[in-house]
Amino acid sequence: MISPKPDSGNRLDLPKDGYTNIAALSFGATPGDLFAAADACAFHVLEHSHCTVNRFNAEKMELTRLYSSNMEKYPIGGTKSKSGTNWGRHVLLNKLLFVGQGLAAIKNSFEDHELIASLGLRSVINVPLVCEGNCLGTLNFLSREDRVTQRQIDFAQRLGLLIIPGMLASEI
């Protein structure tokens, strides 16, 4: 599997923007390898500290983790109910991007805000992964910085498009 973070200064063997590598993996690699490649590629632009990919179960209004860069705190297979939450309506039902900047935004949006804060994470980009009008899940990047730039947001959204084949192929 591709390492999600570069080793001590090693910027991985990816093209500058990494899209070529991810596109090549989109059809043929395991979903986990594709998600890890997207995480590694994103690090070059986002310099994020944590990445997850979640599958959405609309009937239960629940997310199940398919990929995590922090398996100790956020293991694959973990679930979160988003029933009745503003975040769930915004991202999962309305299929809109969510950008939370600063600890107040994290606290207002996530039940596990104390764990997030304890990990030093202070901002989040949640990208809904949409195919044929259905939200399949989310691609999530959390950072130690209070703010994210429009360039980072745009980059995260483009990566979301490239991992949809992995979402369609994944099973949990």
Coordinates of N, CA and C in Angstrom, one line a residue:
M1 N 0.8 -1.2 0.0 CA 0.0 0.0 0.0 C 0.9 1.2 0.0
I2 N 0.5 2.3 -0.6 CA 1.2 3.5 -0.7 C 1.1 4.2 0.7
S3 N 2.2 4.7 1.1 CA 2.3 5.4 2.4 C 1.5 6.8 2.3
P4 N 0.6 7.1 3.2 CA -0.1 8.3 3.1 C 0.7 9.6 3.4
K5 N 1.8 9.5 4.0 CA 2.6 10.7 4.3 C 4.1 10.5 3.8
P6 N 4.7 11.5 3.3 CA 6.1 11.3 2.9 C 7.0 11.0 4.1
D7 N 8.0 10.3 3.8 CA 9.0 9.9 4.9 C 10.0 11.1 5.0
S8 N 10.2 11.6 6.2 CA 11.2 12.7 6.5 C 11.7 13.4 5.3
G9 N 10.9 14.2 4.7 CA 11.4 15.1 3.6 C 11.2 14.4 2.2
N10 N 11.1 13.1 2.2 CA 10.9 12.5 0.9 C 9.5 12.8 0.4
R11 N 9.3 13.4 -0.7 CA 8.0 13.9 -1.2 C 7.3 12.8 -2.0
L12 N 7.6 11.6 -1.9 CA 7.1 10.4 -2.6 C 7.4 10.6 -4.1
D13 N 7.2 9.5 -4.8 CA 7.5 9.5 -6.2 C 6.2 9.7 -7.0
L14 N 5.6 10.9 -6.7 CA 4.4 11.3 -7.4 C 4.7 12.4 -8.4
P15 N 3.9 12.6 -9.4 CA 4.0 13.8 -10.2 C 3.7 15.0 -9.3
K16 N 4.1 16.2 -9.7 CA 3.9 17.3 -8.9 C 2.5 17.4 -8.3
D17 N 1.5 17.2 -9.1 CA 0.1 17.4 -8.6 C -0.5 16.0 -8.2
G18 N 0.2 14.9 -8.5 CA -0.3 13.6 -8.1 C -1.5 13.1 -8.8
Y19 N -2.1 13.9 -9.6 CA -3.4 13.4 -10.3 C -3.1 12.2 -11.2
T20 N -2.0 12.2 -11.9 CA -1.7 11.1 -12.9 C -1.7 9.8 -12.1
N21 N -1.0 9.8 -11.0 CA -0.9 8.5 -10.2 C -2.3 8.1 -9.8
I22 N -3.1 9.0 -9.3 CA -4.4 8.6 -8.8 C -5.3 8.2 -9.9
A23 N -5.2 8.8 -11.0 CA -6.0 8.4 -12.2 C -5.7 7.0 -12.6
A24 N -4.4 6.7 -12.6 CA -4.0 5.4 -13.0 C -4.5 4.3 -12.0
L25 N -4.6 4.7 -10.7 CA -5.1 3.7 -9.7 C -6.6 3.6 -9.7
S26 N -7.3 4.6 -10.3 CA -8.7 4.6 -10.2 C -9.4 3.4 -10.7
F27 N -8.8 2.8 -11.7 CA -9.4 1.6 -12.3 C -8.4 0.5 -12.2
G28 N -8.5 -0.3 -11.2 CA -7.6 -1.5 -11.1 C -7.0 -1.7 -9.8
A29 N -6.7 -0.6 -9.0 CA -6.2 -0.8 -7.7 C -7.3 -1.0 -6.7
T30 N -6.9 -1.5 -5.5 CA -7.9 -1.7 -4.5 C -8.4 -0.3 -4.0
P31 N -9.6 -0.2 -3.5 CA -10.1 1.1 -3.0 C -9.1 1.6 -1.9
G32 N -8.6 0.8 -1.0 CA -7.7 1.3 0.0 C -6.5 1.9 -0.6
D33 N -5.9 1.3 -1.6 CA -4.7 1.9 -2.3 C -5.0 3.2 -2.9
L34 N -6.2 3.3 -3.6 CA -6.6 4.5 -4.2 C -6.8 5.6 -3.1
F35 N -7.4 5.3 -2.0 CA -7.6 6.3 -1.0 C -6.3 6.8 -0.4
A36 N -5.4 5.8 -0.2 CA -4.1 6.2 0.4 C -3.3 7.0 -0.6
A37 N -3.4 6.8 -1.9 CA -2.8 7.6 -2.9 C -3.3 9.0 -2.9
A38 N -4.7 9.2 -2.7 CA -5.3 10.5 -2.7 C -4.8 11.2 -1.4
D39 N -4.7 10.5 -0.3 CA -4.2 11.1 0.9 C -2.8 11.6 0.7
A40 N -1.9 10.8 0.2 CA -0.5 11.1 -0.1 C -0.4 12.3 -1.0
C41 N -1.2 12.3 -2.1 CA -1.2 13.4 -3.0 C -1.6 14.7 -2.4
A42 N -2.7 14.6 -1.5 CA -3.2 15.8 -0.9 C -2.2 16.4 0.1
F43 N -1.4 15.6 0.7 CA -0.4 16.1 1.6 C 0.5 17.2 1.0
H44 N 0.8 17.1 -0.2 CA 1.6 18.1 -0.9 C 1.0 19.5 -1.0
V45 N -0.3 19.5 -1.0 CA -1.0 20.8 -1.1 C -1.6 21.2 0.3
L46 N -2.3 20.2 0.9 CA -3.0 20.5 2.1 C -2.2 20.5 3.4
E47 N -1.1 19.7 3.4 CA -0.3 19.5 4.6 C -1.2 19.2 5.8
H48 N -2.2 18.3 5.5 CA -3.1 17.9 6.5 C -2.5 16.9 7.5
S49 N -3.2 16.7 8.6 CA -2.7 15.8 9.6 C -3.5 14.5 9.7
H50 N -4.7 14.5 9.1 CA -5.6 13.4 9.2 C -6.5 13.3 8.0
C51 N -6.7 12.1 7.4 CA -7.6 12.0 6.3 C -8.4 10.7 6.5
T52 N -9.7 10.9 6.2 CA -10.6 9.7 6.2 C -11.5 9.7 5.0
V53 N -11.9 8.5 4.6 CA -13.0 8.3 3.6 C -14.1 7.5 4.2
N54 N -15.3 8.0 4.1 CA -16.4 7.4 4.8 C -17.5 7.0 3.7
R55 N -18.1 5.9 3.9 CA -19.3 5.5 3.1 C -20.6 5.9 3.8
F56 N -21.5 6.5 3.0 CA -22.8 6.9 3.6 C -23.9 5.9 3.4
N57 N -24.6 5.5 4.5 CA -25.8 4.7 4.4 C -27.0 5.6 4.6
A58 N -27.7 5.9 3.6 CA -28.8 6.9 3.6 C -29.9 6.4 4.5
E59 N -30.2 5.1 4.5 CA -31.3 4.6 5.3 C -31.1 4.8 6.8
K60 N -29.9 4.6 7.2 CA -29.5 4.7 8.6 C -29.0 6.1 9.0
M61 N -28.7 6.9 7.9 CA -28.1 8.3 8.1 C -26.8 8.1 8.9
E62 N -26.0 7.2 8.4 CA -24.8 6.8 9.1 C -23.6 6.7 8.2
L63 N -22.4 7.1 8.7 CA -21.2 7.0 8.0 C -20.4 5.8 8.5
T64 N -19.7 5.1 7.6 CA -18.8 4.0 8.0 C -17.4 4.3 7.4
R65 N -16.4 4.3 8.2 CA -15.1 4.6 7.8 C -14.5 3.5 6.9
L66 N -14.0 3.9 5.7 CA -13.4 2.9 4.7 C -11.9 3.1 4.7
Y67 N -11.4 4.3 5.1 CA -10.0 4.6 5.1 C -9.7 5.6 6.2
S68 N -8.6 5.4 6.8 CA -8.1 6.3 7.9 C -6.6 6.4 7.9
S69 N -6.1 7.6 8.0 CA -4.7 7.8 8.2 C -4.2 7.7 9.7
N70 N -5.2 7.6 10.6 CA -4.9 7.4 12.0 C -5.8 6.2 12.5
M71 N -5.3 5.0 12.2 CA -6.0 3.8 12.6 C -6.2 3.6 14.1
E72 N -5.3 4.1 14.9 CA -5.5 4.0 16.3 C -6.7 4.7 16.8
K73 N -6.9 6.0 16.4 CA -8.0 6.8 16.9 C -9.2 6.7 16.1
Y74 N -9.1 6.4 14.8 CA -10.2 6.3 13.8 C -10.1 5.1 13.0
P75 N -10.3 3.9 13.5 CA -10.1 2.7 12.7 C -11.1 2.5 11.6
I76 N -10.7 1.7 10.6 CA -11.6 1.4 9.5 C -12.7 0.5 10.1
G77 N -13.9 0.8 9.6 CA -15.1 0.1 10.1 C -15.9 0.9 11.1
G78 N -15.3 1.9 11.7 CA -16.0 2.7 12.7 C -17.1 3.4 12.1
T79 N -18.2 3.7 12.8 CA -19.4 4.3 12.3 C -19.7 5.6 13.1
K80 N -20.4 6.5 12.5 CA -20.9 7.7 13.1 C -22.3 7.9 12.6
S81 N -23.3 8.2 13.5 CA -24.6 8.6 13.1 C -24.6 10.1 12.9
K82 N -25.3 10.4 11.8 CA -25.4 11.9 11.4 C -26.9 12.2 11.3
S83 N -27.7 11.4 11.9 CA -29.2 11.6 11.9 C -29.5 12.9 12.7
G84 N -30.3 13.8 12.2 CA -30.7 15.0 12.9 C -29.6 16.1 13.0
T85 N -28.5 15.9 12.4 CA -27.4 16.9 12.5 C -27.4 17.9 11.4
N86 N -27.1 19.2 11.7 CA -27.0 20.2 10.6 C -25.9 19.7 9.6
W87 N -24.8 19.2 10.1 CA -23.7 18.7 9.2 C -24.2 17.6 8.2
G88 N -25.0 16.7 8.8 CA -25.5 15.6 8.0 C -26.5 16.1 6.9
R89 N -27.3 17.1 7.2 CA -28.2 17.7 6.2 C -27.4 18.4 5.2
H90 N -26.4 19.2 5.6 CA -25.6 20.0 4.7 C -24.8 19.1 3.7
V91 N -24.0 18.2 4.3 CA -23.1 17.4 3.5 C -23.7 16.2 2.8
L92 N -24.4 15.4 3.6 CA -24.9 14.1 3.1 C -26.2 14.2 2.3
L93 N -27.1 15.1 2.8 CA -28.4 15.2 2.1 C -28.4 16.2 1.0
N94 N -27.8 17.4 1.3 CA -27.8 18.5 0.3 C -26.6 18.4 -0.6
K95 N -25.6 17.5 -0.2 CA -24.4 17.2 -1.1 C -23.6 18.4 -1.3
L96 N -23.4 19.2 -0.2 CA -22.6 20.4 -0.2 C -21.3 20.3 0.6
L97 N -20.3 20.9 0.1 CA -19.0 20.9 0.7 C -19.1 21.6 2.1
F98 N -18.4 21.1 3.1 CA -18.3 21.7 4.4 C -16.9 22.1 4.7
V99 N -16.6 23.3 5.1 CA -15.3 23.8 5.5 C -15.5 24.3 6.9
G100 N -14.8 23.7 7.9 CA -14.9 24.1 9.3 C -13.5 24.7 9.6
Q101 N -13.5 26.0 10.0 CA -12.3 26.7 10.3 C -12.3 27.1 11.7
G102 N -11.3 26.6 12.5 CA -11.2 26.9 13.9 C -11.9 25.9 14.8
L103 N -11.6 25.9 16.0 CA -12.1 25.0 17.0 C -13.6 25.1 17.2
A104 N -14.1 26.4 17.1 CA -15.6 26.6 17.3 C -16.4 25.9 16.2
A105 N -15.9 25.9 15.0 CA -16.6 25.3 13.9 C -16.5 23.7 14.1
I106 N -15.4 23.2 14.5 CA -15.3 21.8 14.8 C -16.3 21.4 15.9
K107 N -16.3 22.2 17.0 CA -17.2 21.9 18.1 C -18.6 21.9 17.7
N108 N -19.0 22.8 16.9 CA -20.4 23.0 16.5 C -20.8 21.9 15.5
S109 N -19.9 21.1 14.9 CA -20.2 20.2 13.8 C -20.0 18.7 14.1
F110 N -19.2 18.4 15.1 CA -18.8 17.0 15.3 C -18.9 16.6 16.8
E111 N -19.5 15.5 17.1 CA -19.7 15.0 18.4 C -18.3 14.6 19.0
D112 N -17.4 14.2 18.2 CA -16.1 13.8 18.7 C -15.1 15.0 18.7
H113 N -15.6 16.2 18.9 CA -14.8 17.4 18.8 C -13.7 17.4 19.8
E114 N -13.9 16.8 21.0 CA -12.8 16.8 22.0 C -11.6 15.9 21.5
L115 N -11.9 14.8 20.9 CA -10.8 14.0 20.4 C -10.1 14.7 19.2
I116 N -10.9 15.3 18.4 CA -10.3 16.1 17.3 C -9.4 17.2 17.8
A117 N -9.8 17.9 18.8 CA -9.0 19.0 19.4 C -7.8 18.4 20.1
S118 N -7.9 17.2 20.8 CA -6.8 16.6 21.5 C -5.7 16.2 20.5
L119 N -6.1 16.0 19.3 CA -5.1 15.6 18.2 C -4.4 16.8 17.6
G120 N -4.8 18.0 18.1 CA -4.3 19.2 17.5 C -4.9 19.7 16.2
L121 N -6.0 19.1 15.9 CA -6.7 19.4 14.6 C -7.6 20.6 14.8
R122 N -7.5 21.6 13.9 CA -8.2 22.8 14.0 C -9.1 23.3 12.8
S123 N -9.0 22.5 11.8 CA -9.9 22.8 10.6 C -10.1 21.6 9.8
V124 N -11.2 21.6 9.0 CA -11.6 20.4 8.3 C -12.2 20.8 6.9
I125 N -12.0 20.0 5.9 CA -12.6 20.0 4.6 C -13.3 18.7 4.5
N126 N -14.7 18.7 4.3 CA -15.5 17.5 4.1 C -16.0 17.6 2.7
V127 N -15.6 16.7 1.8 CA -16.1 16.7 0.4 C -17.1 15.6 0.2
P128 N -18.3 16.0 -0.1 CA -19.3 14.9 -0.4 C -18.9 14.2 -1.7
L129 N -19.0 12.9 -1.8 CA -18.6 12.1 -2.9 C -20.0 11.7 -3.6
V130 N -20.3 12.3 -4.7 CA -21.6 12.2 -5.3 C -21.4 11.6 -6.7
C131 N -22.3 10.6 -7.0 CA -22.4 9.9 -8.3 C -23.8 9.7 -8.6
E132 N -24.2 10.1 -9.8 CA -25.6 10.0 -10.3 C -26.6 10.5 -9.3
G133 N -26.2 11.7 -8.7 CA -27.1 12.3 -7.8 C -27.2 11.8 -6.4
N134 N -26.5 10.7 -6.1 CA -26.5 10.1 -4.8 C -25.2 10.4 -4.1
C135 N -25.3 10.7 -2.8 CA -24.1 10.9 -2.0 C -23.6 9.5 -1.5
L136 N -22.4 9.1 -2.0 CA -21.8 7.8 -1.6 C -21.1 7.9 -0.3
G137 N -20.6 9.1 0.0 CA -19.8 9.2 1.3 C -19.1 10.5 1.3
T138 N -18.0 10.6 2.0 CA -17.2 11.8 2.2 C -15.7 11.5 2.1
L139 N -15.0 12.5 1.6 CA -13.5 12.6 1.7 C -13.3 13.7 2.7
N140 N -12.5 13.4 3.7 CA -12.3 14.4 4.8 C -10.8 14.6 5.1
F141 N -10.5 15.9 5.2 CA -9.1 16.3 5.5 C -9.1 17.2 6.8
L142 N -8.4 16.9 7.8 CA -8.3 17.7 9.0 C -6.9 18.2 9.1
S143 N -6.7 19.5 9.6 CA -5.5 20.1 9.6 C -5.2 20.8 11.0
R144 N -3.9 21.0 11.3 CA -3.6 21.7 12.5 C -3.7 23.2 12.3
E145 N -3.9 23.7 11.1 CA -4.0 25.1 10.9 C -5.5 25.5 11.1
D146 N -5.7 26.7 11.6 CA -7.0 27.2 11.9 C -7.8 27.5 10.6
R147 N -7.1 27.8 9.5 CA -7.8 28.2 8.3 C -7.3 27.4 7.1
V148 N -8.1 27.2 6.1 CA -7.7 26.6 4.9 C -7.9 27.6 3.8
T149 N -7.2 27.5 2.7 CA -7.3 28.4 1.6 C -8.2 27.9 0.5
Q150 N -8.7 28.8 -0.4 CA -9.5 28.4 -1.5 C -8.8 27.4 -2.4
R151 N -7.5 27.5 -2.5 CA -6.7 26.6 -3.3 C -6.8 25.2 -2.7
Q152 N -6.7 25.1 -1.4 CA -6.8 23.8 -0.7 C -8.2 23.2 -0.9
I153 N -9.2 24.0 -0.7 CA -10.5 23.5 -0.9 C -10.8 23.0 -2.3
D154 N -10.3 23.8 -3.3 CA -10.5 23.3 -4.7 C -9.8 22.0 -4.9
F155 N -8.5 21.9 -4.4 CA -7.8 20.7 -4.6 C -8.5 19.5 -4.0
A156 N -9.0 19.6 -2.7 CA -9.7 18.6 -2.1 C -10.9 18.1 -2.9
Q157 N -11.6 19.1 -3.5 CA -12.8 18.7 -4.3 C -12.4 17.9 -5.5
R158 N -11.3 18.3 -6.2 CA -10.9 17.6 -7.4 C -10.5 16.2 -7.0
L159 N -9.8 16.0 -5.8 CA -9.4 14.6 -5.4 C -10.7 13.8 -5.1
G160 N -11.7 14.4 -4.6 CA -13.0 13.7 -4.4 C -13.5 13.1 -5.6
L161 N -13.4 13.8 -6.7 CA -13.9 13.2 -8.0 C -13.1 12.0 -8.4
L162 N -11.8 12.1 -8.2 CA -10.9 11.0 -8.6 C -11.1 9.7 -7.8
I163 N -11.6 9.8 -6.6 CA -11.7 8.6 -5.7 C -13.1 7.9 -5.8
I164 N -14.0 8.5 -6.6 CA -15.4 7.9 -6.7 C -15.3 6.5 -7.2
P165 N -14.4 6.1 -8.2 CA -14.4 4.7 -8.6 C -14.1 3.8 -7.3
G166 N -13.2 4.2 -6.4 CA -12.9 3.5 -5.2 C -14.1 3.3 -4.3
M167 N -14.9 4.4 -4.3 CA -16.2 4.3 -3.5 C -17.1 3.3 -4.1
L168 N -17.3 3.3 -5.4 CA -18.2 2.4 -6.1 C -17.7 0.9 -5.9
A169 N -16.4 0.7 -5.8 CA -15.9 -0.6 -5.7 C -15.8 -1.1 -4.3
S170 N -15.9 -0.2 -3.3 CA -15.7 -0.6 -1.9 C -16.9 -1.3 -1.3
E171 N -16.6 -2.2 -0.4 CA -17.7 -2.8 0.3 C -17.5 -2.8 1.8
I172 N -18.3 -2.3 2.6 CA -18.4 -2.4 4.0 C -19.8 -2.2 4.4

